[in-house]
Amino acid sequence: MREKLAALQARALAELADVGDLEALEGWRIRVLGSRGELRELQRGLGGLPPAERPAVGQAFNQAKNALEGAFAERQAALNALALERELAAQRVDVTLPGRPPSVGRLHPTTLIIKQITDFFVSMGFQVVEGPEVERDLYNFELLNIPQDHPARDMWDTIYVDPPEVLLRTHTSPMQARVMERQQPPVRVVVPGRCYRYEAQDATHEWMFYQIEGLAVDEGLTMADLKGTLSAFARRMFRPDVRTRFRCDYFPFVEPGVDMSISCHVCNGVGCRVCKGTGWIEILGAGMVHPRVLEMVGYDPERYSGWAFGMGPERIAMLKYDIPDIRYFYVNDLRFLEQFR
Ligand code: FA5
């Protein structure tokens, strides 16, 4: 029995020395030290020995078991260290690689252009105010001198939320009445915000777009203030030598009403594809606030006069940055958006 035990121990230790990985080591443990392993098998023979020999042989078994377990633990520690070393080598970080820059957010081109436009008017003493996109017919039409059944309502293809009173504002002009009814002149505000129209999309029309409204009311304001301020705006926004042209236009809430064009930035007024051969590009609608509008908010039109304008910032950005299609603004294509900061 002792010889068998010594032989088992010697063979098992030799095998252990050859074990090369943790999986093989576990196999060795089960085969040699497991509950049905070789050592246990041999130990079962103890019962057949004369009682006098049993204690000494039993002790020899314990020594062999301790020696094998000790050798196993040592080998296991060595193999664990080896495995860790291999893993670290495989996952080595190359500290010389260039870092990955964190992606930084940027302003949307509409936000950028609105900021540029409102910054100009703020520098001229205007305040920036905002108003509701879901609006009442009263403010979107009635108080702007566009009564029910007035044919001018056809100028705005309206999306109704709860007809006939609640709608999505078709322009930012409703804020004219909202501002005037809560303050006395002098008034100088610009109102950027989203507008909605039930219309087909094309390269220059969206069903959701922004407008910036402007309104100035005080004693003694004239068309000269309107022209001077808006021409200064055009020079700041486009080029110092840009020319402006005002022509008659109709909006029920202004009298007289005008549209303002700027000299074409591509051909400088000579006539080209961009300005359709006219040399001019229309950028906004404006006019002197209609006396009826002043009256309806409780201002005395004999004492006060005002001027107002409305422009589309996307259309301004399209001109300024040579963007061929308004639909690029709201499809969230990063290739487009990443060009602005
Ligand atoms: C108006 O909406 C008037 N409220 C402007 C105004 C205000 C006139 C104050 C007088 C006094 P109009 O419908 O022309 O006017 O729109 C003004 C600007 O909004 C246009 O010049 C254009 O730049 C922009 N706009 C209008 N419809 C769209 C659309 N579907 N998509 C993109 N921009 C648009």
Tab-separated table of C-alpha atoms and ligand atoms in Angstrom:
chain	number	residue	atom	x	y	z
A	1	MET	CA	0.000	0.000	0.000
A	2	ARG	CA	2.799	2.418	0.926
A	3	GLU	CA	4.650	1.697	-2.324
A	4	LYS	CA	1.476	2.247	-4.311
A	5	LEU	CA	0.916	5.499	-2.480
A	6	ALA	CA	4.487	6.666	-3.114
A	7	ALA	CA	4.178	5.742	-6.807
A	8	LEU	CA	0.859	7.590	-7.126
A	9	GLN	CA	2.344	10.648	-5.457
A	10	ALA	CA	5.439	10.671	-7.635
A	11	ARG	CA	3.425	10.213	-10.866
A	12	ALA	CA	0.808	12.781	-9.905
A	13	LEU	CA	3.510	15.363	-9.075
A	14	ALA	CA	5.255	14.698	-12.380
A	15	GLU	CA	1.960	15.154	-14.239
A	16	LEU	CA	1.256	18.306	-12.307
A	17	ALA	CA	4.568	19.752	-13.433
A	18	ASP	CA	3.423	19.287	-17.051
A	19	VAL	CA	0.021	20.911	-16.566
A	20	GLY	CA	0.058	24.061	-18.740
A	21	ASP	CA	-3.251	25.792	-18.111
A	22	LEU	CA	-6.066	26.211	-15.589
A	23	GLU	CA	-8.419	23.886	-17.432
A	24	ALA	CA	-5.913	21.047	-17.414
A	25	LEU	CA	-5.184	21.798	-13.760
A	26	GLU	CA	-8.838	21.331	-12.854
A	27	GLY	CA	-8.788	18.010	-14.723
A	28	TRP	CA	-5.756	16.943	-12.703
A	29	ARG	CA	-7.456	17.939	-9.417
A	30	ILE	CA	-10.573	15.914	-10.165
A	31	ARG	CA	-8.560	12.925	-11.338
A	32	VAL	CA	-6.108	12.866	-8.390
A	33	LEU	CA	-7.762	14.641	-5.462
A	34	GLY	CA	-11.447	14.468	-6.367
A	35	SER	CA	-14.010	12.557	-4.278
A	36	ARG	CA	-13.727	9.687	-6.764
A	37	GLY	CA	-10.100	10.361	-7.573
A	38	GLU	CA	-7.101	8.082	-7.485
A	39	LEU	CA	-6.109	8.971	-3.907
A	40	ARG	CA	-9.582	8.173	-2.585
A	41	GLU	CA	-9.641	4.900	-4.550
A	42	LEU	CA	-6.387	3.815	-2.910
A	43	GLN	CA	-7.534	4.989	0.496
A	44	ARG	CA	-10.534	2.659	0.309
A	45	GLY	CA	-8.015	-0.232	0.586
A	46	LEU	CA	-7.073	0.932	4.109
A	47	GLY	CA	-9.945	-1.048	5.555
A	48	GLY	CA	-8.361	-4.309	4.350
A	49	LEU	CA	-5.094	-3.750	6.293
A	50	PRO	CA	-4.393	-5.377	9.652
A	51	PRO	CA	-5.555	-2.906	12.354
A	52	ALA	CA	-2.025	-2.454	13.683
A	53	GLU	CA	-0.750	-1.096	10.351
A	54	ARG	CA	-3.670	1.203	9.737
A	55	PRO	CA	-2.555	4.275	11.793
A	56	ALA	CA	0.859	4.489	10.164
A	57	VAL	CA	-0.483	3.980	6.641
A	58	GLY	CA	-3.318	6.424	7.391
A	59	GLN	CA	-0.747	8.974	8.412
A	60	ALA	CA	1.189	8.349	5.207
A	61	PHE	CA	-2.045	9.020	3.261
A	62	ASN	CA	-2.519	12.316	5.059
A	63	GLN	CA	1.034	13.364	4.289
A	64	ALA	CA	0.650	12.428	0.645
A	65	LYS	CA	-2.673	14.265	0.443
A	66	ASN	CA	-1.179	17.399	2.043
A	67	ALA	CA	1.813	17.276	-0.276
A	68	LEU	CA	-0.402	16.912	-3.364
A	69	GLU	CA	-2.796	19.656	-2.245
A	70	GLY	CA	0.130	21.984	-1.501
A	71	ALA	CA	1.639	21.303	-4.919
A	72	PHE	CA	-1.788	21.881	-6.520
A	73	ALA	CA	-2.220	25.281	-4.771
A	74	GLU	CA	1.263	26.340	-5.825
A	75	ARG	CA	0.660	25.345	-9.444
A	76	GLN	CA	-2.738	27.051	-9.397
A	77	ALA	CA	-1.204	30.324	-8.147
A	78	ALA	CA	1.499	30.129	-10.812
A	79	LEU	CA	-1.008	29.449	-13.602
A	80	ASN	CA	-3.335	32.244	-12.376
A	81	ALA	CA	-0.451	34.684	-12.461
A	82	LEU	CA	0.460	33.494	-15.949
A	83	ALA	CA	-3.138	33.873	-17.188
A	84	LEU	CA	-3.320	37.400	-15.772
A	85	GLU	CA	-0.035	38.296	-17.402
A	86	ARG	CA	-1.287	36.983	-20.768
A	87	GLU	CA	-4.550	38.916	-20.465
A	88	LEU	CA	-2.748	42.137	-19.603
A	89	ALA	CA	-0.413	41.666	-22.526
A	90	ALA	CA	-3.398	41.109	-24.856
A	91	GLN	CA	-5.157	44.216	-23.585
A	92	ARG	CA	-2.144	46.469	-23.634
A	93	VAL	CA	-3.072	50.117	-24.058
A	94	ASP	CA	-1.004	51.987	-26.580
A	95	VAL	CA	-0.541	55.262	-24.759
A	96	THR	CA	1.023	56.812	-27.856
A	97	LEU	CA	-2.262	56.579	-29.832
A	98	PRO	CA	-3.959	59.950	-30.403
A	99	GLY	CA	-6.992	60.456	-28.146
A	100	ARG	CA	-10.607	60.394	-29.336
A	101	PRO	CA	-11.900	63.952	-29.129
A	102	PRO	CA	-15.249	64.225	-27.306
A	103	SER	CA	-17.952	65.345	-29.755
A	104	VAL	CA	-19.060	68.848	-28.896
A	105	GLY	CA	-22.606	70.056	-29.545
A	106	ARG	CA	-23.172	73.113	-31.672
A	107	LEU	CA	-25.905	75.608	-32.386
A	108	HIS	CA	-28.527	74.835	-35.011
A	109	PRO	CA	-28.246	77.170	-38.033
A	110	THR	CA	-31.718	78.573	-37.283
A	111	THR	CA	-30.674	79.333	-33.696
A	112	LEU	CA	-27.473	80.949	-34.979
A	113	ILE	CA	-29.212	83.212	-37.472
A	114	ILE	CA	-31.946	84.172	-35.000
A	115	LYS	CA	-29.226	85.173	-32.568
A	116	GLN	CA	-27.459	87.289	-35.190
A	117	ILE	CA	-30.711	88.992	-36.174
A	118	THR	CA	-31.969	89.639	-32.649
A	119	ASP	CA	-28.481	90.824	-31.552
A	120	PHE	CA	-28.700	93.571	-34.157
A	121	PHE	CA	-32.115	94.738	-32.955
A	122	VAL	CA	-31.102	94.501	-29.299
A	123	SER	CA	-28.197	96.833	-30.145
A	124	MET	CA	-30.831	99.253	-31.524
A	125	GLY	CA	-32.772	99.208	-28.233
A	126	PHE	CA	-35.322	96.472	-28.994
A	127	GLN	CA	-36.358	93.815	-26.467
A	128	VAL	CA	-36.681	90.123	-27.356
A	129	VAL	CA	-40.033	88.571	-26.392
A	130	GLU	CA	-41.659	85.249	-27.199
A	131	GLY	CA	-45.253	84.116	-27.472
A	132	PRO	CA	-47.497	81.070	-27.821
A	133	GLU	CA	-47.381	78.843	-30.895
A	134	VAL	CA	-50.910	77.606	-30.206
A	135	GLU	CA	-52.783	80.832	-30.682
A	136	ARG	CA	-56.289	82.260	-30.702
A	137	ASP	CA	-58.009	83.428	-33.867
A	138	LEU	CA	-58.459	86.719	-32.024
A	139	TYR	CA	-54.724	87.460	-32.012
A	140	ASN	CA	-53.692	85.697	-35.223
A	141	PHE	CA	-56.398	87.469	-37.292
A	142	GLU	CA	-59.072	89.618	-35.625
A	143	LEU	CA	-56.823	92.085	-33.779
A	144	LEU	CA	-54.655	92.299	-36.899
A	145	ASN	CA	-57.551	93.775	-38.823
A	146	ILE	CA	-58.427	90.486	-40.532
A	147	PRO	CA	-62.045	89.765	-39.546
A	148	GLN	CA	-63.841	86.461	-40.163
A	149	ASP	CA	-64.616	85.965	-43.854
A	150	HIS	CA	-62.098	88.614	-44.892
A	151	PRO	CA	-60.518	87.433	-48.174
A	152	ALA	CA	-57.051	88.253	-46.769
A	153	ARG	CA	-57.339	85.128	-44.585
A	154	ASP	CA	-56.461	83.201	-47.754
A	155	MET	CA	-52.936	84.648	-47.456
A	156	TRP	CA	-52.302	82.212	-44.603
A	157	ASP	CA	-53.135	78.501	-44.977
A	158	THR	CA	-54.105	77.851	-41.410
A	159	ILE	CA	-53.814	74.670	-39.336
A	160	TYR	CA	-56.606	74.645	-36.735
A	161	VAL	CA	-56.262	72.880	-33.388
A	162	ASP	CA	-59.803	73.549	-32.225
A	163	PRO	CA	-61.699	75.440	-34.932
A	164	PRO	CA	-62.777	78.131	-35.258
A	165	GLU	CA	-60.951	79.722	-32.283
A	166	VAL	CA	-57.726	77.795	-31.613
A	167	LEU	CA	-55.033	77.456	-34.254
A	168	LEU	CA	-51.278	77.144	-34.795
A	169	ARG	CA	-50.083	80.668	-35.424
A	170	THR	CA	-49.409	81.297	-39.108
A	171	HIS	CA	-47.042	84.181	-38.380
A	172	THR	CA	-45.475	85.941	-35.389
A	173	SER	CA	-47.671	89.039	-35.918
A	174	PRO	CA	-50.183	87.992	-33.189
A	175	MET	CA	-47.516	89.082	-30.719
A	176	GLN	CA	-48.034	92.677	-31.907
A	177	ALA	CA	-51.422	92.797	-30.168
A	178	ARG	CA	-50.279	90.687	-27.211
A	179	VAL	CA	-47.376	93.069	-26.507
A	180	MET	CA	-49.367	96.266	-27.050
A	181	GLU	CA	-52.317	95.225	-24.881
A	182	ARG	CA	-50.045	94.756	-21.871
A	183	GLN	CA	-47.893	97.873	-22.136
A	184	GLN	CA	-48.082	101.505	-23.119
A	185	PRO	CA	-45.790	103.052	-25.778
A	186	PRO	CA	-42.932	103.344	-26.389
A	187	VAL	CA	-42.757	99.754	-27.686
A	188	ARG	CA	-39.697	98.240	-29.324
A	189	VAL	CA	-39.751	94.444	-29.546
A	190	VAL	CA	-38.541	91.625	-31.746
A	191	VAL	CA	-40.293	88.262	-31.560
A	192	PRO	CA	-38.598	85.140	-32.865
A	193	GLY	CA	-40.680	81.954	-32.976
A	194	ARG	CA	-42.096	78.998	-34.858
A	195	CYS	CA	-44.997	79.378	-37.276
A	196	TYR	CA	-47.085	76.780	-39.056
A	197	ARG	CA	-48.859	76.786	-42.392
A	198	TYR	CA	-50.823	74.132	-44.182
A	199	GLU	CA	-48.783	74.221	-47.343
A	200	ALA	CA	-46.823	71.969	-49.676
A	201	GLN	CA	-43.095	71.808	-49.021
A	202	ASP	CA	-40.601	72.868	-51.653
A	203	ALA	CA	-37.112	74.373	-51.744
A	204	THR	CA	-38.314	77.618	-50.140
A	205	HIS	CA	-41.427	76.543	-48.207
A	206	GLU	CA	-41.757	74.489	-45.043
A	207	TRP	CA	-44.979	73.786	-43.148
A	208	MET	CA	-43.089	74.682	-39.935
A	209	PHE	CA	-40.635	77.560	-40.114
A	210	TYR	CA	-39.484	80.498	-38.042
A	211	GLN	CA	-40.332	84.142	-38.296
A	212	ILE	CA	-38.954	87.167	-36.549
A	213	GLU	CA	-41.460	89.907	-35.964
A	214	GLY	CA	-40.464	93.463	-35.187
A	215	LEU	CA	-42.653	96.216	-33.771
A	216	ALA	CA	-41.905	99.803	-32.815
A	217	VAL	CA	-44.610	102.201	-31.573
A	218	ASP	CA	-44.046	105.703	-30.257
A	219	GLU	CA	-44.982	109.306	-30.884
A	220	GLY	CA	-43.785	110.585	-34.230
A	221	LEU	CA	-42.497	107.364	-35.829
A	222	THR	CA	-42.509	107.487	-39.626
A	223	MET	CA	-41.702	105.398	-42.654
A	224	ALA	CA	-38.198	106.913	-42.515
A	225	ASP	CA	-37.583	105.067	-39.205
A	226	LEU	CA	-38.718	101.822	-40.800
A	227	LYS	CA	-36.503	102.267	-43.858
A	228	GLY	CA	-33.492	103.494	-41.897
A	229	THR	CA	-33.595	100.684	-39.323
A	230	LEU	CA	-34.243	97.875	-41.806
A	231	SER	CA	-31.572	99.148	-44.228
A	232	ALA	CA	-29.051	99.277	-41.372
A	233	PHE	CA	-30.086	95.725	-40.501
A	234	ALA	CA	-29.478	94.553	-44.101
A	235	ARG	CA	-26.037	96.159	-44.159
A	236	ARG	CA	-25.077	94.479	-40.875
A	237	MET	CA	-26.517	91.118	-41.900
A	238	PHE	CA	-25.196	90.881	-45.433
A	239	ARG	CA	-22.616	93.451	-46.609
A	240	PRO	CA	-21.885	97.086	-45.747
A	241	ASP	CA	-22.538	98.061	-49.382
A	242	VAL	CA	-25.812	96.146	-49.795
A	243	ARG	CA	-28.661	98.249	-51.251
A	244	THR	CA	-32.295	97.987	-50.165
A	245	ARG	CA	-35.499	98.542	-52.113
A	246	PHE	CA	-38.983	99.060	-50.714
A	247	ARG	CA	-42.058	98.391	-52.813
A	248	CYS	CA	-45.761	98.490	-52.047
A	249	ASP	CA	-47.208	95.276	-50.652
A	250	TYR	CA	-50.434	94.435	-48.907
A	251	PHE	CA	-50.863	93.166	-45.352
A	252	PRO	CA	-54.175	94.063	-43.656
A	253	PHE	CA	-52.454	95.150	-40.422
A	254	VAL	CA	-50.176	97.787	-41.974
A	255	GLU	CA	-50.841	100.883	-44.054
A	256	PRO	CA	-48.899	101.513	-46.158
A	257	GLY	CA	-47.450	97.993	-46.490
A	258	VAL	CA	-44.141	97.248	-48.171
A	259	ASP	CA	-41.767	94.455	-48.941
A	260	MET	CA	-38.058	94.988	-48.650
A	261	SER	CA	-35.579	93.530	-51.115
A	262	ILE	CA	-31.800	93.598	-51.010
A	263	SER	CA	-29.465	93.867	-53.980
A	264	CYS	CA	-28.489	90.380	-55.116
A	265	HIS	CA	-25.305	89.246	-53.360
A	266	VAL	CA	-24.331	87.015	-56.282
A	267	CYS	CA	-24.536	89.466	-59.211
A	268	ASN	CA	-24.562	92.705	-57.178
A	269	GLY	CA	-27.779	93.859	-58.813
A	270	VAL	CA	-26.920	93.053	-62.434
A	271	GLY	CA	-29.309	90.087	-62.721
A	272	CYS	CA	-28.548	86.373	-62.388
A	273	ARG	CA	-30.120	82.958	-61.742
A	274	VAL	CA	-30.346	83.503	-57.962
A	275	CYS	CA	-32.311	86.786	-58.253
A	276	LYS	CA	-34.171	85.495	-61.324
A	277	GLY	CA	-32.674	88.216	-63.461
A	278	THR	CA	-34.116	91.082	-61.387
A	279	GLY	CA	-31.020	92.063	-59.409
A	280	TRP	CA	-33.127	92.060	-56.189
A	281	ILE	CA	-34.047	89.463	-53.557
A	282	GLU	CA	-37.084	89.986	-51.332
A	283	ILE	CA	-36.338	89.338	-47.656
A	284	LEU	CA	-39.214	90.687	-45.556
A	285	GLY	CA	-42.665	92.210	-45.326
A	286	ALA	CA	-43.208	95.424	-43.356
A	287	GLY	CA	-45.274	98.588	-43.041
A	288	MET	CA	-46.695	101.282	-40.804
A	289	VAL	CA	-48.982	99.761	-38.160
A	290	HIS	CA	-52.604	100.235	-39.279
A	291	PRO	CA	-54.487	102.794	-37.124
A	292	ARG	CA	-57.263	100.184	-36.599
A	293	VAL	CA	-54.713	97.830	-35.007
A	294	LEU	CA	-53.552	100.557	-32.635
A	295	GLU	CA	-57.154	101.425	-31.809
A	296	MET	CA	-58.121	97.802	-31.077
A	297	VAL	CA	-55.443	97.506	-28.355
A	298	GLY	CA	-56.482	100.839	-26.854
A	299	TYR	CA	-53.729	103.102	-28.261
A	300	ASP	CA	-54.669	106.528	-29.594
A	301	PRO	CA	-53.751	106.469	-33.318
A	302	GLU	CA	-53.825	110.293	-33.372
A	303	ARG	CA	-51.001	110.347	-30.877
A	304	TYR	CA	-49.005	107.213	-31.644
A	305	SER	CA	-47.701	105.647	-34.817
A	306	GLY	CA	-45.683	102.511	-35.362
A	307	TRP	CA	-43.954	100.302	-37.853
A	308	ALA	CA	-43.619	96.548	-38.024
A	309	PHE	CA	-41.893	93.870	-40.029
A	310	GLY	CA	-41.834	90.080	-40.374
A	311	MET	CA	-39.024	88.018	-41.861
A	312	GLY	CA	-38.121	84.347	-42.270
A	313	PRO	CA	-34.740	83.619	-40.640
A	314	GLU	CA	-34.258	80.378	-42.609
A	315	ARG	CA	-34.602	82.354	-45.848
A	316	ILE	CA	-32.034	84.872	-44.541
A	317	ALA	CA	-29.666	82.024	-43.615
A	318	MET	CA	-30.186	80.466	-47.064
A	319	LEU	CA	-29.049	83.698	-48.692
A	320	LYS	CA	-26.206	84.304	-46.290
A	321	TYR	CA	-24.787	80.764	-46.348
A	322	ASP	CA	-25.844	79.799	-49.869
A	323	ILE	CA	-28.158	76.980	-48.734
A	324	PRO	CA	-30.147	75.785	-51.751
A	325	ASP	CA	-33.097	74.125	-49.995
A	326	ILE	CA	-35.012	75.052	-46.811
A	327	ARG	CA	-35.792	71.362	-46.155
A	328	TYR	CA	-32.181	70.808	-45.018
A	329	PHE	CA	-32.958	72.725	-41.825
A	330	TYR	CA	-35.262	70.227	-40.159
A	331	VAL	CA	-34.275	66.728	-41.343
A	332	ASN	CA	-31.430	66.539	-38.809
A	333	ASP	CA	-28.725	65.470	-41.244
A	334	LEU	CA	-25.453	65.918	-39.347
A	335	ARG	CA	-23.540	66.486	-42.595
A	336	PHE	CA	-25.541	69.709	-42.932
A	337	LEU	CA	-25.784	70.703	-39.270
A	338	GLU	CA	-22.068	70.205	-38.548
A	339	GLN	CA	-21.159	72.985	-40.986
A	340	PHE	CA	-22.456	75.624	-38.566
A	341	ARG	CA	-21.126	76.691	-35.206
B	1	FA5	C1	-46.274	87.619	-42.903
B	1	FA5	O1	-46.396	86.539	-42.375
B	1	FA5	C2	-46.476	88.892	-42.173
B	1	FA5	N1	-46.961	88.617	-40.858
B	1	FA5	C3	-45.192	89.711	-42.144
B	1	FA5	C4	-45.401	91.120	-41.715
B	1	FA5	C5	-45.224	91.454	-40.387
B	1	FA5	C6	-45.766	92.119	-42.608
B	1	FA5	C7	-45.405	92.765	-39.951
B	1	FA5	C8	-45.949	93.401	-42.206
B	1	FA5	C9	-45.761	93.736	-40.886
B	1	FA5	P1	-45.408	86.585	-45.130
B	1	FA5	O2	-46.504	85.608	-45.294
B	1	FA5	O3	-44.897	87.216	-46.390
B	1	FA5	O4	-45.824	87.771	-44.153
B	1	FA5	O5	-44.185	85.896	-44.380
B	1	FA5	C10	-43.076	86.629	-43.938
B	1	FA5	C11	-41.791	85.827	-44.165
B	1	FA5	O6	-41.911	84.552	-43.580
B	1	FA5	C12	-41.518	85.540	-45.649
B	1	FA5	O7	-40.827	86.603	-46.242
B	1	FA5	C13	-40.670	84.306	-45.573
B	1	FA5	O8	-39.335	84.648	-45.332
B	1	FA5	C14	-41.215	83.598	-44.359
B	1	FA5	N2	-42.111	82.515	-44.761
B	1	FA5	C15	-43.408	82.602	-45.082
B	1	FA5	N3	-43.921	81.402	-45.404
B	1	FA5	C16	-42.915	80.517	-45.280
B	1	FA5	C17	-42.780	79.096	-45.462
B	1	FA5	N4	-43.801	78.339	-45.813
B	1	FA5	N5	-41.580	78.513	-45.248
B	1	FA5	C18	-40.533	79.286	-44.870
B	1	FA5	N6	-40.577	80.618	-44.672
B	1	FA5	C19	-41.747	81.226	-44.885
